[in-house]
Amino acid sequence: MAYAITSDCIGCRACKRICPSDAIFGKKKELHTVDTNICIDCGACGRVCPVKAVEDDVGLITTRINKKDWARPVVDMDTCMSCGICIDTCPARALDQALQKKANPHAFPFLPDESICMGCGFCATDCPVSAIAMGPRKGKKQTHKGT
Amino acid sequence: MGLAAHVLFHRIPAKADPLGPDNVLGFVSGLLTGTGSLFTGRWMVTGKSPLTNGWGEANCGGNFSPAIKRCGVDGIFFKGISPEPVYLYVDDKTAELRDAADIWGKDAVETESILIDSSESRNTRVACIGQAGEKLSLISGVSTDKGRMAARSGLGAVMGSKKLKALVLAGTQRIHAHNPNEIKQLSRICNKWVQFQPPFLPGILMAFVGALLRIMPWGVAQDGFLYKISLRKWGTVCMNQDVESIFYFNELLNRAGMDSISAGHAVAFAFECFEKGILTTAETEGKELKWGDPDAVKYLIEQMIERKGIGDILADGVKLAAERIGNDSDQLAMHAGGQEPAMHDSRNDPGFALHYSVEPAPGRHTNGAWFYYEMYQLWKTVKNVPRVSYFFIKSSKYKKDINHAKKSKANSEYLNVMNGSGICQFGSFLGSRRIRIFEWLNAATGWHFSPEQYMEIGNNVQQLKHAFNIKHGILPRDNKACDRLLGIPVQTKGANKGCQVDIDVLMEDYWQLFGWDKETGVPCEKTIDKIASIS
């Protein structure tokens, strides 16, 4: 399944700009389309569309959400095992890894710049030990407490 | 891996030149890669090896394996030769060969940096060759993540022969599994054992126990203890005590994309030839080759990378070097079937000697060993494989026993399953009940195979790889490890005192268990029918 753009599209290109896999095609002020072979179902297009012109993978119309209200990954460092799967799976390459706990040699994931994160939740979905939950935004930038 | 075995067996014509257009070079990911299973990020380079002229494979970790799958494929294969240097660029929309004239001649680290910086995608991963691969050194490998190497079998030279500088993968596709929740459950069990640190076994006590066991006549089955290869090749093998120089040599080789194991053997071989007067200062531009001299090691490495003078002779491995030098220097060349073994002394564990000698890609330390088998603990999950007792008399390892070959057979089959799954061998040392490969495979694919069925698949892959060698004119007996690896002549002092491996008996037992002729190692008629049905 993949996301789709309905005829309500006004061609504002907001979805095209944010799509991490360049799956959206169309000229400015014209109807845009999603290449279903490339779409990875991250849902970012639906969250930025100003006219509710995006259907999700089960056919429901998505709603625009203000970017500051998007859910962002929150890492439970007691559960995380530093495998790096979240970093690899992130289509926006928004996560990074660094030492954060004192006297702990493991590098845990963190979000250096929240504005890059699209809130797709793939990191939380793919985490083998469920150490990531999607939660409210904390601030403009997270800095790891490097040791 | 099974996919690569099938493709290479059928697509490479018999006795094709490994550095010619007919060779097929494959980059394959693991079946479990990216599914949420742990330790499953390994990928393999496969092709006809120019070093052994038979089946060639090299294994590597890092971020490249998921990158292959994120392009929507399980493997990428190359055939033919490009007239000009090129690199492959793949993303979600395109797959194209691009001009690599600007990066040809640059080292692996620099190449990777340039290609990532110039990529339009943030998800770019690169595998490339350095100068060693470009200059067709038969001990060159494929580099990724600025220092990880798929080093063995000389497949960097195959890449260089095709004028293929790099693979640049920038796909963003999701990797799906049949039952992700079950995979996660199994991963948590595995993680529990990874985190397990017995507080009552401090390192100093373990060191004491190890020292004690060394002098005792009995051994203890290994359970979950990992070992680590550092750069023993540049330290002990060359008798070099300068640690900083070892890091430097490693960096030189990583950048040039040359196999550290084989290069270390080539340097040690040159030292011994010099010591015995086979090589003189006339061949080394006046440089004295003395054991333990870091400057001499540096000189030889740089000469090998540049393929100048003595380096040109050594850069294709010790077997070819001995043929070029002559003067009975072949007695000093340490190899099995043309490939230099790693630092794992087969006189301590005859399983190494057997796997060095009978595997389709000979001389690789990751092929198998009896202490690997002890750590896999396969008898806890697979029926009809020999159980290893926790205590055994050390000398029993050198006595004739069909169970030795049975252990090695199971080892080879399991390794093929592991390589097909993309599992890290260190991770698998946790034991098959703690790292549940078979259950992960069922959860990822939706199959309902038993462990025994997976072992049979591993057997099929081994048959295909062995048949590949037979097709290309490799006689199994030619891959036998050299005498010194087997304890011939037998040592009269030191840790290997009296240790000698009766490799002929072990090889014959192993061949028989696989359905190959006891004398020649060539598949019997019944086995040929089996290979025909699976290929």
XYZ file of C-alpha atoms in Angstrom:
682
model
C 0.000 0.000 0.000
C 1.026 3.589 -0.516
C -0.245 7.102 0.005
C -2.224 8.848 -2.766
C -3.065 12.439 -3.703
C -6.666 13.330 -4.531
C -7.992 15.828 -7.073
C -8.237 18.455 -4.294
C -4.494 19.016 -4.696
C -3.599 22.667 -5.465
C 0.006 21.951 -6.461
C 1.612 23.873 -3.608
C 4.540 21.401 -3.573
C 4.662 21.152 0.234
C 4.420 17.354 -0.012
C 7.040 17.138 -2.758
C 9.499 19.142 -0.682
C 9.215 16.960 2.397
C 9.014 13.492 0.767
C 12.234 11.680 1.800
C 12.147 9.223 -1.102
C 11.251 11.708 -3.892
C 8.111 9.712 -4.618
C 5.911 12.717 -5.498
C 5.759 14.178 -8.977
C 3.968 17.194 -10.466
C 4.441 20.772 -11.567
C 3.683 23.811 -9.451
C -0.053 24.629 -9.244
C -0.905 21.318 -10.942
C -2.214 18.039 -9.543
C 0.584 16.001 -7.950
C 0.877 12.201 -7.970
C 2.599 9.615 -5.779
C 4.727 6.862 -7.317
C 3.404 3.889 -5.380
C 6.538 1.845 -6.125
C 8.729 4.393 -4.367
C 6.439 5.633 -1.557
C 7.520 4.274 1.835
C 4.334 5.181 3.731
C 6.002 7.658 6.068
C 2.923 9.923 5.925
C 4.856 13.178 5.900
C 2.948 14.393 2.813
C -0.361 14.056 4.633
C 0.874 15.970 7.657
C 1.924 18.999 5.569
C -0.890 19.127 2.997
C -2.902 22.368 3.582
C -6.011 21.195 1.696
C -6.460 17.611 2.979
C -5.659 16.165 -0.441
C -3.693 13.111 0.751
C -5.128 9.666 1.417
C -3.181 7.292 3.639
C -2.425 3.644 2.867
C -5.912 2.512 3.963
C -7.788 5.242 2.099
C -8.401 7.707 4.947
C -7.922 11.421 4.332
C -5.052 12.754 6.426
C -5.118 15.997 8.364
C -2.504 18.707 8.427
C -0.720 18.959 11.757
C 1.334 21.925 12.783
C 4.980 20.913 12.624
C 5.614 21.813 16.238
C 2.960 19.337 17.314
C 4.408 16.354 15.434
C 5.367 13.406 17.602
C 9.136 12.968 17.870
C 11.175 9.975 19.097
C 11.881 9.798 22.810
C 14.563 7.250 23.691
C 14.485 5.223 26.896
C 18.200 4.804 27.486
C 17.666 2.127 30.123
C 16.063 -0.139 27.519
C 18.032 0.911 24.429
C 20.870 -1.424 23.474
C 22.588 0.927 20.992
C 22.077 -1.365 18.002
C 21.661 1.591 15.620
C 18.647 0.139 13.797
C 16.667 3.351 14.428
C 19.409 5.447 12.862
C 19.583 3.222 9.831
C 15.832 3.055 9.356
C 15.218 6.818 9.615
C 14.397 8.000 6.067
C 15.280 11.597 6.953
C 18.612 10.701 8.618
C 17.432 12.789 11.577
C 18.908 10.616 14.332
C 22.494 10.497 15.494
C 24.347 8.504 18.145
C 26.557 9.720 20.998
C 27.728 8.900 24.517
C 25.130 10.283 26.893
C 25.215 8.358 30.164
C 28.056 8.797 32.566
C 30.298 5.734 32.901
C 28.304 3.982 30.166
C 30.331 3.195 27.031
C 27.246 2.852 24.807
C 26.364 5.533 22.303
C 22.616 6.152 22.447
C 20.496 7.711 19.686
C 19.310 11.288 19.934
C 17.685 13.905 17.730
C 20.226 16.671 17.033
C 17.757 18.842 15.119
C 14.039 18.224 15.564
C 13.177 20.173 12.430
C 14.675 17.389 10.276
C 12.504 14.678 11.882
C 9.277 14.006 9.961
C 7.576 12.167 12.801
C 7.076 9.018 10.721
C 7.732 6.778 13.722
C 9.741 4.193 11.778
C 12.428 4.333 14.485
C 9.870 3.389 17.131
C 8.294 0.703 14.929
C 11.597 -0.933 14.048
C 13.247 -0.762 17.474
C 13.696 -4.437 18.459
C 13.355 -3.713 22.174
C 10.707 -0.957 22.015
C 13.049 1.607 23.549
C 11.638 4.445 21.443
C 8.243 6.050 21.942
C 6.829 8.849 19.834
C 6.122 11.829 22.067
C 5.623 15.604 22.001
C 8.340 17.954 20.848
C 10.784 19.069 23.519
C 12.428 22.102 21.971
C 14.133 23.356 18.884
C 17.364 21.443 19.366
C 18.389 18.547 21.530
C 21.982 18.355 22.542
C 23.358 15.170 23.943
C 24.952 15.402 27.341
C 28.264 14.122 26.047
C 30.616 12.564 28.544
C 24.559 -16.398 -0.186
C 22.537 -19.255 -1.607
C 21.315 -16.844 -4.264
C 24.909 -15.958 -5.159
C 25.920 -19.639 -5.256
C 23.082 -20.344 -7.692
C 23.796 -17.326 -9.932
C 27.557 -17.838 -10.045
C 27.320 -21.576 -10.621
C 25.151 -21.035 -13.696
C 26.431 -17.741 -15.095
C 30.200 -18.181 -14.972
C 31.430 -20.459 -17.776
C 33.860 -23.233 -16.839
C 37.456 -22.133 -16.382
C 36.593 -18.467 -17.020
C 39.366 -15.966 -16.325
C 38.636 -14.514 -12.841
C 39.850 -11.125 -14.055
C 38.092 -11.401 -17.388
C 34.643 -10.286 -18.560
C 32.984 -13.655 -17.901
C 33.438 -13.542 -14.142
C 30.346 -12.469 -12.218
C 30.832 -10.335 -9.129
C 27.968 -10.375 -6.658
C 27.112 -8.178 -3.666
C 24.432 -9.878 -1.596
C 22.680 -8.920 1.631
C 21.370 -11.296 4.285
C 17.815 -12.574 4.364
C 17.326 -11.257 7.908
C 19.008 -7.895 7.365
C 16.828 -4.981 8.400
C 13.995 -7.087 9.758
C 14.558 -6.156 13.408
C 16.621 -9.236 14.181
C 19.951 -8.683 15.902
C 23.469 -9.294 14.557
C 22.124 -9.564 11.014
C 23.802 -6.721 9.157
C 26.392 -8.742 7.256
C 26.777 -8.708 3.473
C 28.934 -10.740 1.142
C 30.951 -10.218 -1.990
C 31.105 -13.299 -4.173
C 32.748 -14.252 -7.448
C 35.349 -16.519 -8.938
C 38.454 -15.849 -6.873
C 41.622 -14.854 -8.742
C 43.582 -15.967 -5.675
C 42.325 -19.572 -5.547
C 40.770 -19.811 -9.041
C 37.698 -21.312 -7.379
C 34.753 -20.110 -5.318
C 35.489 -16.716 -3.786
C 33.625 -15.063 -0.960
C 34.271 -12.269 1.503
C 32.052 -11.199 4.369
C 31.666 -7.723 5.845
C 29.485 -5.815 8.303
C 28.597 -2.145 8.640
C 25.760 -0.267 7.008
C 26.012 -1.585 3.476
C 23.809 -4.676 3.834
C 20.608 -2.767 4.719
C 21.520 -0.261 1.995
C 21.324 -3.071 -0.599
C 17.851 -3.976 0.631
C 16.712 -0.356 0.808
C 17.270 -0.227 -2.959
C 14.569 -2.880 -3.205
C 16.892 -5.780 -4.109
C 18.582 -8.687 -2.344
C 21.736 -8.664 -4.422
C 23.588 -6.793 -7.162
C 25.610 -8.701 -9.774
C 28.124 -7.456 -12.335
C 29.335 -9.133 -15.515
C 31.588 -7.837 -18.296
C 34.249 -5.132 -18.232
C 33.772 -1.401 -18.569
C 36.131 0.370 -20.993
C 36.414 3.324 -18.597
C 36.336 3.534 -14.783
C 32.767 3.715 -13.533
C 30.760 3.500 -10.336
C 27.222 2.224 -9.858
C 24.654 4.648 -8.484
C 21.327 3.240 -7.296
C 18.442 5.049 -5.637
C 14.689 4.491 -5.538
C 14.257 5.568 -9.154
C 17.441 4.848 -11.036
C 20.329 2.437 -11.389
C 23.108 3.756 -13.585
C 26.824 3.461 -14.183
C 28.491 6.859 -13.783
C 31.909 8.082 -14.807
C 34.541 7.473 -12.095
C 37.541 9.094 -13.794
C 37.811 11.692 -11.006
C 37.980 9.143 -8.212
C 40.052 6.440 -9.933
C 43.405 6.336 -8.172
C 42.110 7.640 -4.868
C 42.174 5.560 -1.703
C 39.076 3.889 -0.267
C 38.467 6.410 2.533
C 38.829 9.400 0.225
C 36.643 7.767 -2.429
C 33.868 7.119 0.066
C 33.986 10.692 1.389
C 33.837 12.193 -2.113
C 30.940 9.983 -3.200
C 28.890 10.623 -0.055
C 29.513 14.383 -0.209
C 28.521 14.555 -3.863
C 25.396 12.413 -3.461
C 22.036 14.095 -3.663
C 20.626 11.756 -1.020
C 21.185 11.749 2.728
C 20.893 7.955 2.806
C 24.002 7.177 0.798
C 26.199 4.153 1.528
C 29.328 3.280 -0.393
C 31.446 0.178 -1.033
C 34.594 0.733 -3.054
C 38.100 -0.417 -3.861
C 41.354 1.377 -3.173
C 44.551 1.461 -5.187
C 45.266 -2.223 -4.492
C 42.087 -3.330 -6.262
C 42.720 -0.956 -9.143
C 46.203 -2.418 -9.599
C 44.705 -5.926 -9.593
C 46.470 -7.109 -6.474
C 45.102 -10.611 -5.868
C 44.922 -9.922 -2.125
C 42.749 -6.817 -2.405
C 39.258 -6.447 -0.990
C 36.194 -4.233 -1.011
C 35.957 -1.469 1.572
C 32.972 0.221 3.209
C 32.320 2.564 6.151
C 35.865 3.932 5.789
C 37.633 0.919 7.190
C 35.485 -2.205 7.104
C 36.695 -4.706 4.529
C 35.251 -7.625 2.634
C 38.863 -8.617 2.299
C 39.267 -12.278 1.438
C 39.492 -14.170 -1.857
C 40.964 -11.226 -3.785
C 37.591 -9.956 -4.959
C 38.804 -6.344 -4.931
C 40.906 -7.302 -7.953
C 37.800 -8.647 -9.710
C 36.110 -5.293 -9.079
C 39.227 -3.526 -10.356
C 39.344 -5.725 -13.457
C 35.799 -4.646 -14.283
C 36.909 -0.987 -13.855
C 34.204 -0.695 -11.213
C 35.427 1.741 -8.570
C 32.422 1.790 -6.259
C 28.792 1.051 -5.521
C 26.809 4.031 -4.267
C 23.467 3.017 -2.800
C 20.915 5.643 -1.834
C 17.640 3.731 -1.641
C 15.050 4.522 1.015
C 12.729 1.531 0.649
C 11.325 -0.082 3.797
C 12.440 -3.613 4.636
C 9.436 -5.751 5.468
C 9.145 -8.980 7.427
C 6.320 -11.508 7.636
C 5.894 -11.255 11.402
C 7.816 -8.296 12.848
C 6.383 -8.730 16.345
C 7.696 -12.283 16.631
C 11.086 -11.119 15.387
C 11.110 -8.503 18.134
C 10.212 -11.083 20.775
C 13.130 -13.246 19.659
C 15.418 -10.220 19.571
C 14.576 -9.446 23.181
C 15.562 -12.968 24.234
C 18.821 -12.545 22.379
C 19.409 -9.099 23.878
C 18.916 -10.516 27.368
C 21.887 -12.811 26.781
C 23.954 -10.063 25.176
C 23.515 -7.940 28.291
C 24.261 -10.872 30.596
C 27.501 -10.236 32.465
C 28.265 -12.764 35.213
C 29.493 -10.627 38.124
C 31.298 -13.543 39.732
C 33.786 -14.000 36.870
C 36.169 -11.033 36.860
C 38.735 -10.823 34.081
C 41.682 -11.636 36.306
C 40.020 -14.903 37.387
C 39.305 -15.792 33.758
C 42.948 -15.148 32.874
C 43.995 -17.457 35.723
C 41.567 -20.178 34.576
C 42.843 -19.818 31.001
C 46.472 -20.171 32.095
C 45.579 -23.214 34.192
C 43.690 -24.908 31.358
C 46.634 -24.430 29.054
C 48.822 -26.725 31.113
C 46.119 -29.242 32.003
C 45.606 -32.337 29.827
C 41.872 -31.734 29.496
C 39.957 -29.002 27.707
C 36.651 -27.254 28.381
C 33.983 -26.706 25.750
C 33.726 -23.011 24.885
C 30.459 -21.317 25.712
C 29.789 -17.787 24.631
C 33.280 -16.379 25.009
C 34.128 -14.115 22.148
C 37.596 -13.699 20.812
C 38.872 -10.839 18.805
C 41.360 -10.611 15.991
C 43.322 -7.442 16.301
C 46.401 -6.992 14.250
C 48.290 -10.027 15.384
C 49.382 -10.267 11.812
C 51.490 -7.120 12.146
C 52.558 -7.854 15.683
C 53.281 -11.493 16.446
C 53.560 -12.811 12.911
C 56.124 -10.167 11.976
C 57.589 -10.137 15.523
C 56.889 -6.405 15.626
C 56.503 -4.931 19.115
C 55.772 -1.359 18.050
C 52.027 -1.019 18.676
C 51.709 2.417 17.097
C 53.224 1.149 13.873
C 50.588 -1.601 13.817
C 47.788 0.982 13.789
C 49.595 2.822 11.018
C 49.951 -0.331 8.892
C 46.283 -1.075 9.399
C 45.363 2.400 8.188
C 47.622 2.066 5.142
C 45.983 -1.213 4.170
C 42.444 -0.023 4.844
C 42.982 2.976 2.636
C 44.579 0.921 -0.133
C 41.883 -1.748 0.172
C 44.307 -4.601 0.754
C 43.606 -7.691 2.850
C 45.484 -7.351 6.139
C 45.628 -11.127 6.682
C 47.150 -11.989 3.308
C 49.416 -8.926 3.257
C 50.757 -9.847 6.705
C 51.571 -13.326 5.467
C 53.277 -11.929 2.383
C 55.468 -9.669 4.526
C 56.348 -12.495 6.938
C 57.101 -14.709 3.928
C 59.494 -12.062 2.580
C 61.204 -11.805 5.989
C 61.738 -15.555 6.133
C 63.005 -15.683 2.540
C 65.463 -12.926 3.421
C 66.521 -14.727 6.592
C 67.241 -17.887 4.588
C 69.086 -15.988 1.854
C 66.457 -16.642 -0.839
C 65.852 -12.896 -1.088
C 68.758 -10.471 -0.847
C 69.239 -6.720 -0.720
C 69.509 -6.805 -4.517
C 65.750 -7.433 -4.700
C 64.873 -4.991 -1.928
C 66.685 -1.851 -3.089
C 69.267 -2.368 -0.369
C 66.651 -2.650 2.393
C 67.427 -5.219 5.094
C 64.316 -7.287 5.875
C 64.658 -8.104 9.547
C 62.007 -9.666 11.746
C 60.319 -7.081 13.954
C 61.578 -4.035 12.068
C 58.593 -1.682 11.547
C 60.456 0.256 8.849
C 60.948 -2.929 6.836
C 57.245 -3.782 7.217
C 56.267 -0.269 6.101
C 58.604 -0.509 3.125
C 57.084 -3.810 2.001
C 53.486 -2.660 2.472
C 54.077 0.503 0.458
C 55.840 -1.461 -2.258
C 52.949 -3.947 -2.398
C 50.328 -1.200 -2.627
C 52.250 0.541 -5.403
C 53.253 -2.800 -6.996
C 56.866 -1.754 -7.247
C 59.952 -3.977 -7.067
C 59.618 -6.752 -4.509
C 56.085 -5.487 -3.767
C 54.963 -6.460 -7.250
C 56.001 -10.044 -6.507
C 54.303 -10.142 -3.103
C 51.080 -8.314 -3.988
C 49.424 -11.437 -5.399
C 49.740 -13.593 -2.288
C 52.395 -15.999 -1.062
C 51.642 -18.887 -3.412
C 52.267 -16.872 -6.565
C 55.166 -15.057 -4.872
C 56.847 -18.409 -4.130
C 56.369 -19.491 -7.759
C 57.959 -16.240 -8.940
C 60.872 -16.358 -6.488
C 61.555 -20.113 -6.796
C 64.512 -21.558 -4.830
C 62.257 -23.848 -2.767
C 60.565 -20.781 -1.271
C 57.239 -22.631 -1.631
C 58.197 -24.451 1.593
C 57.865 -21.098 3.380
C 54.578 -20.027 1.802
C 51.733 -20.422 4.288
C 48.479 -20.989 2.449
C 45.633 -23.376 1.731
C 44.647 -23.577 -1.925
C 46.430 -20.266 -2.572
C 44.754 -18.281 0.200
C 46.673 -17.301 3.319
C 45.097 -18.431 6.598
C 44.373 -16.071 9.455
C 46.019 -16.124 12.875
C 44.079 -19.158 14.066
C 46.595 -21.905 14.631
C 45.236 -25.121 13.216
C 47.640 -27.173 15.340
C 45.694 -26.123 18.455
C 42.327 -26.861 16.897
C 42.470 -29.383 14.015
C 39.011 -28.160 13.013
C 40.681 -25.070 11.574
C 43.029 -27.261 9.513
C 40.067 -29.221 8.181
C 37.994 -26.163 7.267
C 41.024 -24.399 5.777
C 41.405 -27.456 3.510
C 37.912 -28.610 2.547
C 35.835 -25.464 2.193
C 35.128 -24.106 -1.287
C 36.874 -20.865 -0.300
C 39.901 -22.387 1.452
C 42.087 -20.717 4.065
C 39.371 -18.548 5.610
C 39.310 -18.599 9.400
C 35.584 -17.892 9.537
C 34.780 -21.107 7.662
C 34.683 -23.173 10.797
C 36.486 -24.820 13.667
C 35.609 -27.251 16.410
C 35.658 -24.589 19.056
C 33.216 -22.579 16.923
C 31.021 -25.681 16.943
C 31.243 -25.825 20.720
C 30.009 -22.246 20.915
C 27.209 -22.685 18.364
C 25.790 -25.435 20.625
C 23.845 -26.777 17.674
C 22.905 -30.006 19.428
C 20.521 -27.969 21.573
C 18.379 -27.022 18.560
C 19.200 -29.461 15.751
C 18.654 -33.218 15.837
C 21.294 -35.705 14.695
C 24.350 -33.515 15.210
C 27.082 -34.608 17.639
C 26.971 -33.347 21.200
C 30.159 -32.004 22.725
C 30.916 -32.854 26.316
C 31.896 -29.978 28.592
C 35.171 -31.642 29.561
C 37.368 -33.618 27.181
C 40.934 -34.844 26.989
C 42.903 -32.513 24.739
C 44.723 -35.320 22.926
C 41.322 -36.679 21.754
C 41.229 -33.861 19.192
C 44.082 -35.512 17.297
C 42.672 -39.067 17.320
C 40.618 -40.601 14.538
C 36.930 -40.140 15.271
C 34.087 -39.821 12.759
C 32.436 -37.312 15.106
C 35.139 -34.795 14.203
C 34.001 -34.775 10.583
C 30.339 -34.769 11.664
C 30.973 -31.635 13.723
C 32.658 -29.979 10.763
C 29.860 -30.963 8.398
C 27.268 -29.396 10.718
C 29.560 -26.394 11.074
C 29.718 -25.877 7.295
C 25.962 -26.260 6.871
C 25.209 -23.874 9.725
C 27.687 -21.335 8.355
C 25.867 -21.308 5.024
C 22.586 -20.681 6.851
C 24.250 -17.896 8.829
C 25.800 -16.277 5.761
C 22.496 -16.534 3.915
C 20.793 -14.825 6.834
C 23.429 -12.109 7.167
C 24.272 -13.111 10.718
C 27.474 -12.059 12.410
C 29.594 -15.019 13.455
C 30.528 -13.389 16.768
C 26.828 -13.041 17.556
C 26.222 -16.684 16.714
C 28.818 -17.644 19.336
C 26.104 -16.902 21.888
C 24.762 -20.357 21.081
C 21.885 -21.440 18.869
C 19.386 -21.414 21.751
C 20.182 -17.821 22.632
C 20.442 -16.402 19.102
C 17.468 -18.077 17.422
C 18.360 -17.956 13.774
C 15.938 -20.644 12.622
C 12.984 -19.038 14.392
C 13.950 -15.604 13.090
C 14.028 -16.997 9.556
C 10.549 -18.470 9.929
C 9.212 -15.222 11.395
C 10.794 -13.128 8.646
C 9.650 -15.277 5.728
C 6.458 -16.956 6.895
C 7.997 -20.371 6.247
C 7.552 -23.219 8.710
C 10.873 -25.007 8.268
C 12.459 -27.039 11.013
C 16.104 -26.489 12.034
C 16.947 -29.752 10.246
C 15.410 -28.411 7.020
C 17.467 -25.236 7.301
C 20.591 -27.350 7.805
C 19.658 -29.252 4.637
C 19.463 -25.916 2.796
C 22.934 -25.157 4.164
C 24.054 -28.530 2.809
C 22.645 -27.664 -0.630
C 24.544 -24.372 -0.710
C 27.754 -26.202 0.222
C 27.142 -28.706 -2.582
C 26.669 -25.885 -5.097
C 29.838 -24.092 -4.023
C 31.808 -27.336 -4.127
C 30.384 -28.133 -7.568
C 31.431 -24.622 -8.650
C 35.033 -25.512 -7.797
C 34.845 -28.845 -9.624
C 33.362 -27.072 -12.662
C 36.333 -24.690 -12.680
C 38.901 -27.462 -12.487
C 39.830 -27.197 -8.819
C 40.727 -30.605 -7.399
C 39.640 -30.722 -3.738
C 42.941 -32.245 -2.646
C 44.803 -29.208 -4.075
C 43.254 -27.031 -1.383
C 44.936 -28.943 1.433
C 46.561 -26.659 3.988
C 50.355 -26.424 3.780
C 52.482 -28.704 5.970
C 53.439 -26.184 8.640
C 49.764 -25.455 9.350
C 49.334 -29.168 10.076
C 52.301 -29.493 12.418
C 54.714 -31.018 9.884
C 57.444 -31.216 11.003
C 56.126 -31.739 14.498
C 57.211 -29.183 17.108
C 59.418 -30.433 19.931
C 58.830 -27.511 22.278
C 56.387 -24.680 22.894
C 52.586 -24.580 23.041
C 52.256 -26.802 19.959
C 54.683 -29.440 21.153
C 53.700 -32.787 19.647
C 50.610 -31.369 17.906
C 50.140 -32.841 14.447
C 46.924 -33.022 12.441
C 46.154 -36.113 10.362
C 44.396 -34.058 7.737
C 43.991 -36.816 5.138
C 41.772 -38.893 7.423
C 39.719 -35.855 8.429
C 39.266 -34.750 4.822
C 38.198 -38.206 3.699
C 35.621 -38.484 6.504
C 34.277 -35.011 5.726
C 34.022 -35.724 1.989
C 32.202 -38.993 2.611
C 29.632 -37.318 4.848
C 28.852 -34.850 2.062
C 28.570 -37.631 -0.512
C 31.869 -36.875 -2.195
C 34.414 -39.469 -3.251
C 36.664 -40.523 -0.378
C 39.837 -40.450 -2.477
C 39.352 -37.432 -4.720
C 36.670 -35.302 -3.044
C 34.702 -35.153 -6.302
C 30.913 -35.576 -5.853
C 29.675 -39.167 -6.294
C 26.990 -40.011 -8.850
C 24.168 -39.814 -6.322
C 25.407 -36.420 -5.134
C 25.684 -35.160 -8.698
C 21.979 -35.985 -9.123
C 21.242 -34.023 -5.965
C 23.248 -31.025 -7.196
C 21.407 -31.180 -10.527
C 18.069 -31.128 -8.723
C 18.921 -28.137 -6.501
C 20.759 -25.996 -9.047
